[in-house]
């Protein structure tokens, strides 16, 4: 079904490939910036793939059963832009002329959500490949749910030497091989060149053997031989394993003096070299001009998929109504009405029972319920399932033998997991969440950043969120991680203070469609601070008055997560001494920052403020003025029981009381 009818091409393969090369050279030359070498080297592979194999329809770029194409070597963006222009995605020749200019549709590296036809943002090497694993996995899982008639597509990737040298490629290919993602096909641009020069400077890995060792099928071909490329793709489509095709190419193919050298990797060719390249390629056109017969052949390639798409639409229309409805709902990303009911029910029960529990345990109970309320939730953990408490009751594990489960054992691969989650999210059909320790957000941070940049919904469950994890010690105790995550634009960092806030932040993360969320959850038990049920999601404003004062405030205590309890206890003590202390819970700085000024001013008040969080102070200017004290961490933690550590590092009710009294000029 994936074989698409060949077109009766009025242009030769070389002419079509040279159109990509010419556009890449011209655009980089005009911008005087960019990377001509990769597009020139991989133009033959791209031409064979897009004109003979790739299932796509520029008229319906979001058709869910299209093949996915990932340019993991994102610096070669002009290859993708050229193809999107030539096949009719609506990228105009003016867009190509505006390559790398402010506001253009053709930024330096491909950006998801910015340019139609770009399936994921690439540029940080290796991540495109790791993201594609999530796409290919999403395809297998959806196929298991909806059948081959509706879900049957490939994920094709172009990866360079850089992508394969990056460590994340190891995690990605191991996961793909283990899960037998046989519809994942990777073209390695085996050109032997990186920025510093020849690959021998820094690498001598046998990549074919490496992929084979990870459970892939892999082979070498001449990346400039269209028939060899076509034969390799045909074979790959029949594979029962993921496939890597090592394409021997010449970087900057056609450039008279620079081809095959690092000099053509990332700089304009210069007028003379460019003219020489066009001559060598037999391309006699001025800049940005594509001869009509070549454009016609590319346009025809762009129309090949229409038949397949309309046939798919017929099959989709013939689905039983309930299945069609489920498919659409899953792809729309919508949250079911049952989620709000579930959250409300959980909050009510938690406020009534008042039982202390770790926020990671609250999260587990919420997930057990959410798995039923929102069946396309897709969980996972990087081998910390029983610590992160991410495996929802009654959901099965995904394996190569059975893709119908809803839980992925990502292995000890935090970065690979986070990148795969991005791929699952951009593919569509699931809401991915995955767990590790907060301290290891250092390991997956690059993928969290990319999710934030792409504006996609992925949810990171980051447990063991402070020195409160205790005996594992400073290697496992996050100190600067909350601040580091809060520094990422468009990421919501949640640190709920009790079971009720944990339910609320899950609801917020699920409904946050335009960016990722990170949930920092405790290992240790937290008492319930909210004893009266409210239907309203109080965490939605990021910060709110948990404890108000009857008389004008003397002081405002502001805390997050496990330290909320300390603030409440301190306020009660102060009140017994006649000091009016309000308590603000601040589970999400970013949402609080987005509130109107008046609301923030009302919550924070004008009295002295004391902040408390078992982490560094950086970022707390959201709530504290320079003169307001902060009870938190300034060093790494230590190995000891949690209670001893809180005392040792001075994160205590007494420390808060002392700061309050010093602010108010009273004796401690
Ligand atoms: C994570 C990361 N590190 C470094 C870079 C900078 N960089 C861009 S391209 C490149 C060299 C890549 O070599 P290769 O993949 O072989 O590309 P080619 O020169 O063959 O086009 C480097 C180091 C990057 N984009 N991402
Ligand atoms: Mg290279």
mmCIF file of N, CA and C in Angstrom, residues 567-655:
data_model
loop_
_atom_site.group_PDB
_atom_site.id
_atom_site.type_symbol
_atom_site.label_atom_id
_atom_site.label_comp_id
_atom_site.label_asym_id
_atom_site.label_seq_id
_atom_site.Cartn_x
_atom_site.Cartn_y
_atom_site.Cartn_z
ATOM 1 N N UNK A 567 5.645 26.397 55.986
ATOM 2 C CA UNK A 567 5.116 27.763 56.005
ATOM 3 C C UNK A 567 3.813 27.818 56.796
ATOM 4 N N UNK A 568 2.973 26.810 56.608
ATOM 5 C CA UNK A 568 1.693 26.784 57.324
ATOM 6 C C UNK A 568 1.942 26.653 58.825
ATOM 7 N N UNK A 569 2.848 25.765 59.189
ATOM 8 C CA UNK A 569 3.143 25.581 60.626
ATOM 9 C C UNK A 569 3.737 26.860 61.220
ATOM 10 N N UNK A 570 4.594 27.508 60.452
ATOM 11 C CA UNK A 570 5.200 28.761 60.936
ATOM 12 C C UNK A 570 4.117 29.817 61.132
ATOM 13 N N UNK A 571 3.186 29.880 60.190
ATOM 14 C CA UNK A 571 2.122 30.895 60.278
ATOM 15 C C UNK A 571 1.260 30.651 61.513
ATOM 16 N N UNK A 572 0.995 29.375 61.790
ATOM 17 C CA UNK A 572 0.169 29.064 62.969
ATOM 18 C C UNK A 572 0.884 29.481 64.249
ATOM 19 N N UNK A 573 2.165 29.221 64.277
ATOM 20 C CA UNK A 573 2.967 29.595 65.456
ATOM 21 C C UNK A 573 2.971 31.117 65.614
ATOM 22 N N UNK A 574 3.170 31.809 64.506
ATOM 23 C CA UNK A 574 3.207 33.280 64.547
ATOM 24 C C UNK A 574 1.873 33.831 65.028
ATOM 25 N N UNK A 575 0.812 33.214 64.532
ATOM 26 C CA UNK A 575 -0.510 33.682 64.901
ATOM 27 C C UNK A 575 -0.723 33.546 66.412
ATOM 28 N N UNK A 576 -0.180 32.456 66.978
ATOM 29 C CA UNK A 576 -0.326 32.266 68.425
ATOM 30 C C UNK A 576 0.461 33.330 69.194
ATOM 31 N N UNK A 577 1.401 33.960 68.495
ATOM 32 C CA UNK A 577 2.190 35.021 69.139
ATOM 33 C C UNK A 577 1.681 36.403 68.747
ATOM 34 N N UNK A 578 0.520 36.405 68.046
ATOM 35 C CA UNK A 578 -0.080 37.693 67.689
ATOM 36 C C UNK A 578 0.492 38.320 66.422
ATOM 37 N N UNK A 579 1.240 37.518 65.646
ATOM 38 C CA UNK A 579 1.768 38.045 64.370
ATOM 39 C C UNK A 579 0.903 37.493 63.244
ATOM 40 N N UNK A 580 0.385 38.395 62.418
ATOM 41 C CA UNK A 580 -0.547 38.002 61.355
ATOM 42 C C UNK A 580 0.242 37.564 60.118
ATOM 43 N N UNK A 581 0.276 36.258 59.868
ATOM 44 C CA UNK A 581 1.052 35.737 58.736
ATOM 45 C C UNK A 581 0.132 35.100 57.703
ATOM 46 N N UNK A 582 0.190 35.611 56.486
ATOM 47 C CA UNK A 582 -0.518 34.957 55.377
ATOM 48 C C UNK A 582 0.416 33.916 54.764
ATOM 49 N N UNK A 583 -0.169 32.871 54.175
ATOM 50 C CA UNK A 583 0.657 31.888 53.459
ATOM 51 C C UNK A 583 0.217 31.842 51.999
ATOM 52 N N UNK A 584 1.201 31.993 51.119
ATOM 53 C CA UNK A 584 0.950 31.879 49.680
ATOM 54 C C UNK A 584 1.550 30.568 49.194
ATOM 55 N N UNK A 585 0.733 29.776 48.546
ATOM 56 C CA UNK A 585 1.265 28.599 47.873
ATOM 57 C C UNK A 585 1.548 28.986 46.426
ATOM 58 N N UNK A 586 2.727 28.596 45.940
ATOM 59 C CA UNK A 586 3.161 29.046 44.603
ATOM 60 C C UNK A 586 3.591 27.841 43.763
ATOM 61 N N UNK A 587 2.619 26.983 43.384
ATOM 62 C CA UNK A 587 3.023 25.749 42.691
ATOM 63 C C UNK A 587 3.553 25.963 41.272
ATOM 64 N N UNK A 588 3.309 27.132 40.688
ATOM 65 C CA UNK A 588 3.823 27.334 39.317
ATOM 66 C C UNK A 588 4.178 28.804 39.099
ATOM 67 N N UNK A 589 5.457 29.109 39.078
ATOM 68 C CA UNK A 589 5.913 30.498 38.905
ATOM 69 C C UNK A 589 5.425 31.078 37.573
ATOM 70 N N UNK A 590 5.466 30.244 36.542
ATOM 71 C CA UNK A 590 5.160 30.768 35.199
ATOM 72 C C UNK A 590 3.702 31.198 35.105
ATOM 73 N N UNK A 591 2.808 30.388 35.686
ATOM 74 C CA UNK A 591 1.389 30.765 35.638
ATOM 75 C C UNK A 591 1.133 31.986 36.523
ATOM 76 N N UNK A 592 1.853 32.079 37.627
ATOM 77 C CA UNK A 592 1.677 33.244 38.496
ATOM 78 C C UNK A 592 2.138 34.509 37.770
ATOM 79 N N UNK A 593 3.269 34.402 37.082
ATOM 80 C CA UNK A 593 3.802 35.570 36.354
ATOM 81 C C UNK A 593 2.823 36.059 35.296
ATOM 82 N N UNK A 594 1.979 35.154 34.814
ATOM 83 C CA UNK A 594 1.041 35.517 33.745
ATOM 84 C C UNK A 594 -0.240 36.163 34.288
ATOM 85 N N UNK A 595 -0.392 36.244 35.612
ATOM 86 C CA UNK A 595 -1.609 36.847 36.176
ATOM 87 C C UNK A 595 -1.523 38.370 36.112
ATOM 88 N N UNK A 596 -2.694 39.014 36.136
ATOM 89 C CA UNK A 596 -2.687 40.482 36.141
ATOM 90 C C UNK A 596 -1.945 41.013 37.370
ATOM 91 N N UNK A 597 -1.391 42.198 37.186
ATOM 92 C CA UNK A 597 -0.585 42.831 38.243
ATOM 93 C C UNK A 597 -1.365 42.943 39.554
ATOM 94 N N UNK A 598 -2.635 43.331 39.449
ATOM 95 C CA UNK A 598 -3.441 43.544 40.657
ATOM 96 C C UNK A 598 -3.575 42.254 41.452
ATOM 97 N N UNK A 599 -3.772 41.163 40.731
ATOM 98 C CA UNK A 599 -3.912 39.873 41.412
ATOM 99 C C UNK A 599 -2.611 39.529 42.135
ATOM 100 N N UNK A 600 -1.507 39.692 41.432
ATOM 101 C CA UNK A 600 -0.211 39.355 42.039
ATOM 102 C C UNK A 600 0.052 40.230 43.261
ATOM 103 N N UNK A 601 -0.307 41.515 43.127
ATOM 104 C CA UNK A 601 -0.079 42.442 44.244
ATOM 105 C C UNK A 601 -0.945 42.050 45.436
ATOM 106 N N UNK A 602 -2.181 41.631 45.153
ATOM 107 C CA UNK A 602 -3.087 41.225 46.238
ATOM 108 C C UNK A 602 -2.533 39.982 46.952
ATOM 109 N N UNK A 603 -2.058 39.031 46.167
ATOM 110 C CA UNK A 603 -1.562 37.781 46.753
ATOM 111 C C UNK A 603 -0.298 38.047 47.578
ATOM 112 N N UNK A 604 0.609 38.820 47.036
ATOM 113 C CA UNK A 604 1.912 38.989 47.691
ATOM 114 C C UNK A 604 1.878 40.008 48.824
ATOM 115 N N UNK A 605 0.938 40.943 48.741
ATOM 116 C CA UNK A 605 0.804 41.939 49.805
ATOM 117 C C UNK A 605 1.986 42.892 49.861
ATOM 118 N N UNK A 606 1.914 43.812 50.835
ATOM 119 C CA UNK A 606 2.977 44.815 50.952
ATOM 120 C C UNK A 606 3.856 44.573 52.179
ATOM 121 N N UNK A 607 3.438 43.636 53.002
ATOM 122 C CA UNK A 607 4.221 43.337 54.215
ATOM 123 C C UNK A 607 5.522 42.623 53.824
ATOM 124 N N UNK A 608 6.456 42.499 54.756
ATOM 125 C CA UNK A 608 7.660 41.703 54.458
ATOM 126 C C UNK A 608 7.278 40.285 54.030
ATOM 127 N N UNK A 609 8.130 39.722 53.202
ATOM 128 C CA UNK A 609 7.866 38.363 52.691
ATOM 129 C C UNK A 609 9.037 37.453 53.023
ATOM 130 N N UNK A 610 8.718 36.191 53.283
ATOM 131 C CA UNK A 610 9.761 35.181 53.456
ATOM 132 C C UNK A 610 9.441 34.019 52.509
ATOM 133 N N UNK A 611 10.416 33.652 51.700
ATOM 134 C CA UNK A 611 10.228 32.536 50.768
ATOM 135 C C UNK A 611 10.837 31.262 51.321
ATOM 136 N N UNK A 612 10.272 30.140 50.953
ATOM 137 C CA UNK A 612 10.843 28.868 51.423
ATOM 138 C C UNK A 612 10.695 27.780 50.366
ATOM 139 N N UNK A 613 11.824 27.243 49.956
ATOM 140 C CA UNK A 613 11.854 26.138 48.987
ATOM 141 C C UNK A 613 13.191 25.433 49.167
ATOM 142 N N UNK A 614 13.184 24.121 49.215
ATOM 143 C CA UNK A 614 14.428 23.372 49.436
ATOM 144 C C UNK A 614 15.221 23.303 48.130
ATOM 145 N N UNK A 615 15.669 24.482 47.699
ATOM 146 C CA UNK A 615 16.385 24.619 46.431
ATOM 147 C C UNK A 615 17.055 25.994 46.463
ATOM 148 N N UNK A 616 17.766 26.350 45.397
ATOM 149 C CA UNK A 616 18.429 27.659 45.402
ATOM 150 C C UNK A 616 17.423 28.786 45.187
ATOM 151 N N UNK A 617 17.830 29.980 45.536
ATOM 152 C CA UNK A 617 16.932 31.137 45.502
ATOM 153 C C UNK A 617 16.696 31.657 44.076
ATOM 154 N N UNK A 618 17.591 31.342 43.173
ATOM 155 C CA UNK A 618 17.502 31.890 41.813
ATOM 156 C C UNK A 618 16.103 31.702 41.235
ATOM 157 N N UNK A 619 15.525 32.743 40.723
ATOM 158 C CA UNK A 619 14.182 32.675 40.157
ATOM 159 C C UNK A 619 13.105 33.185 41.100
ATOM 160 N N UNK A 620 13.449 33.303 42.352
ATOM 161 C CA UNK A 620 12.449 33.706 43.345
ATOM 162 C C UNK A 620 12.114 35.197 43.301
ATOM 163 N N UNK A 621 12.769 35.937 42.415
ATOM 164 C CA UNK A 621 12.416 37.359 42.297
ATOM 165 C C UNK A 621 10.970 37.523 41.810
ATOM 166 N N UNK A 622 10.365 36.440 41.345
ATOM 167 C CA UNK A 622 8.939 36.442 41.023
ATOM 168 C C UNK A 622 8.105 36.828 42.256
ATOM 169 N N UNK A 623 8.610 36.491 43.450
ATOM 170 C CA UNK A 623 7.820 36.691 44.671
ATOM 171 C C UNK A 623 8.553 37.514 45.729
ATOM 172 N N UNK A 624 9.870 37.522 45.668
ATOM 173 C CA UNK A 624 10.639 38.178 46.730
ATOM 174 C C UNK A 624 11.360 39.416 46.217
ATOM 175 N N UNK A 625 11.424 40.425 47.058
ATOM 176 C CA UNK A 625 12.251 41.598 46.776
ATOM 177 C C UNK A 625 13.632 41.319 47.362
ATOM 178 N N UNK A 626 14.634 42.081 46.925
ATOM 179 C CA UNK A 626 15.997 41.750 47.377
ATOM 180 C C UNK A 626 16.125 41.666 48.893
ATOM 181 N N UNK A 627 15.350 42.475 49.614
ATOM 182 C CA UNK A 627 15.507 42.490 51.075
ATOM 183 C C UNK A 627 14.737 41.368 51.769
ATOM 184 N N UNK A 628 13.857 40.671 51.036
ATOM 185 C CA UNK A 628 13.075 39.600 51.655
ATOM 186 C C UNK A 628 13.932 38.348 51.819
ATOM 187 N N UNK A 629 13.920 37.737 53.008
ATOM 188 C CA UNK A 629 14.749 36.544 53.199
ATOM 189 C C UNK A 629 14.185 35.292 52.520
ATOM 190 N N UNK A 630 15.069 34.327 52.339
ATOM 191 C CA UNK A 630 14.708 33.072 51.668
ATOM 192 C C UNK A 630 15.297 31.915 52.456
ATOM 193 N N UNK A 631 14.467 30.944 52.762
ATOM 194 C CA UNK A 631 14.930 29.745 53.466
ATOM 195 C C UNK A 631 15.040 28.631 52.429
ATOM 196 N N UNK A 632 16.282 28.256 52.119
ATOM 197 C CA UNK A 632 16.450 27.247 51.073
ATOM 198 C C UNK A 632 17.856 26.696 51.081
ATOM 199 N N UNK A 633 18.346 26.327 49.904
ATOM 200 C CA UNK A 633 19.658 25.697 49.787
ATOM 201 C C UNK A 633 20.642 26.649 49.117
ATOM 202 N N UNK A 634 21.904 26.545 49.533
ATOM 203 C CA UNK A 634 22.947 27.294 48.833
ATOM 204 C C UNK A 634 24.087 26.369 48.405
ATOM 205 N N UNK A 635 24.029 25.122 48.844
ATOM 206 C CA UNK A 635 25.102 24.171 48.524
ATOM 207 C C UNK A 635 24.462 22.872 48.042
ATOM 208 N N UNK A 636 25.298 21.898 47.686
ATOM 209 C CA UNK A 636 24.783 20.559 47.429
ATOM 210 C C UNK A 636 24.268 19.970 48.732
ATOM 211 N N UNK A 637 23.464 18.916 48.624
ATOM 212 C CA UNK A 637 22.908 18.263 49.807
ATOM 213 C C UNK A 637 23.904 17.303 50.430
ATOM 214 N N UNK A 638 23.385 16.302 51.101
ATOM 215 C CA UNK A 638 24.239 15.311 51.782
ATOM 216 C C UNK A 638 23.437 14.031 51.966
ATOM 217 N N UNK A 639 24.136 12.981 52.325
ATOM 218 C CA UNK A 639 23.480 11.690 52.498
ATOM 219 C C UNK A 639 23.081 11.496 53.957
ATOM 220 N N UNK A 640 21.786 11.440 54.196
ATOM 221 C CA UNK A 640 21.268 11.254 55.565
ATOM 222 C C UNK A 640 19.758 11.130 55.468
ATOM 223 N N UNK A 641 19.109 10.709 56.557
ATOM 224 C CA UNK A 641 17.646 10.712 56.541
ATOM 225 C C UNK A 641 17.118 12.134 56.299
ATOM 226 N N UNK A 642 15.967 12.215 55.644
ATOM 227 C CA UNK A 642 15.442 13.518 55.217
ATOM 228 C C UNK A 642 15.299 14.496 56.376
ATOM 229 N N UNK A 643 14.754 14.030 57.494
ATOM 230 C CA UNK A 643 14.508 14.949 58.609
ATOM 231 C C UNK A 643 15.820 15.560 59.099
ATOM 232 N N UNK A 644 16.877 14.738 59.131
ATOM 233 C CA UNK A 644 18.179 15.259 59.567
ATOM 234 C C UNK A 644 18.696 16.310 58.584
ATOM 235 N N UNK A 645 18.450 16.061 57.302
ATOM 236 C CA UNK A 645 18.952 17.001 56.286
ATOM 237 C C UNK A 645 18.242 18.345 56.381
ATOM 238 N N UNK A 646 16.936 18.318 56.562
ATOM 239 C CA UNK A 646 16.199 19.579 56.678
ATOM 240 C C UNK A 646 16.745 20.396 57.849
ATOM 241 N N UNK A 647 17.031 19.691 58.951
ATOM 242 C CA UNK A 647 17.580 20.381 60.120
ATOM 243 C C UNK A 647 18.979 20.900 59.812
ATOM 244 N N UNK A 648 19.796 20.015 59.220
ATOM 245 C CA UNK A 648 21.193 20.372 58.925
ATOM 246 C C UNK A 648 21.287 21.594 58.011
ATOM 247 N N UNK A 649 20.427 21.616 57.005
ATOM 248 C CA UNK A 649 20.506 22.732 56.048
ATOM 249 C C UNK A 649 19.630 23.918 56.456
ATOM 250 N N UNK A 650 19.012 23.818 57.616
ATOM 251 C CA UNK A 650 18.278 24.964 58.156
ATOM 252 C C UNK A 650 16.996 25.277 57.414
ATOM 253 N N UNK A 651 16.356 24.258 56.881
ATOM 254 C CA UNK A 651 15.056 24.482 56.227
ATOM 255 C C UNK A 651 13.996 23.975 57.203
ATOM 256 N N UNK A 652 13.648 24.852 58.138
ATOM 257 C CA UNK A 652 12.805 24.455 59.263
ATOM 258 C C UNK A 652 11.812 25.563 59.596
ATOM 259 N N UNK A 653 10.808 25.191 60.386
ATOM 260 C CA UNK A 653 9.855 26.184 60.874
ATOM 261 C C UNK A 653 10.599 27.252 61.675
ATOM 262 N N UNK A 654 11.532 26.813 62.493
ATOM 263 C CA UNK A 654 12.281 27.770 63.315
ATOM 264 C C UNK A 654 13.045 28.773 62.452
ATOM 265 N N UNK A 655 13.616 28.293 61.363
ATOM 266 C CA UNK A 655 14.369 29.200 60.486
ATOM 267 C C UNK A 655 13.428 30.244 59.879
#
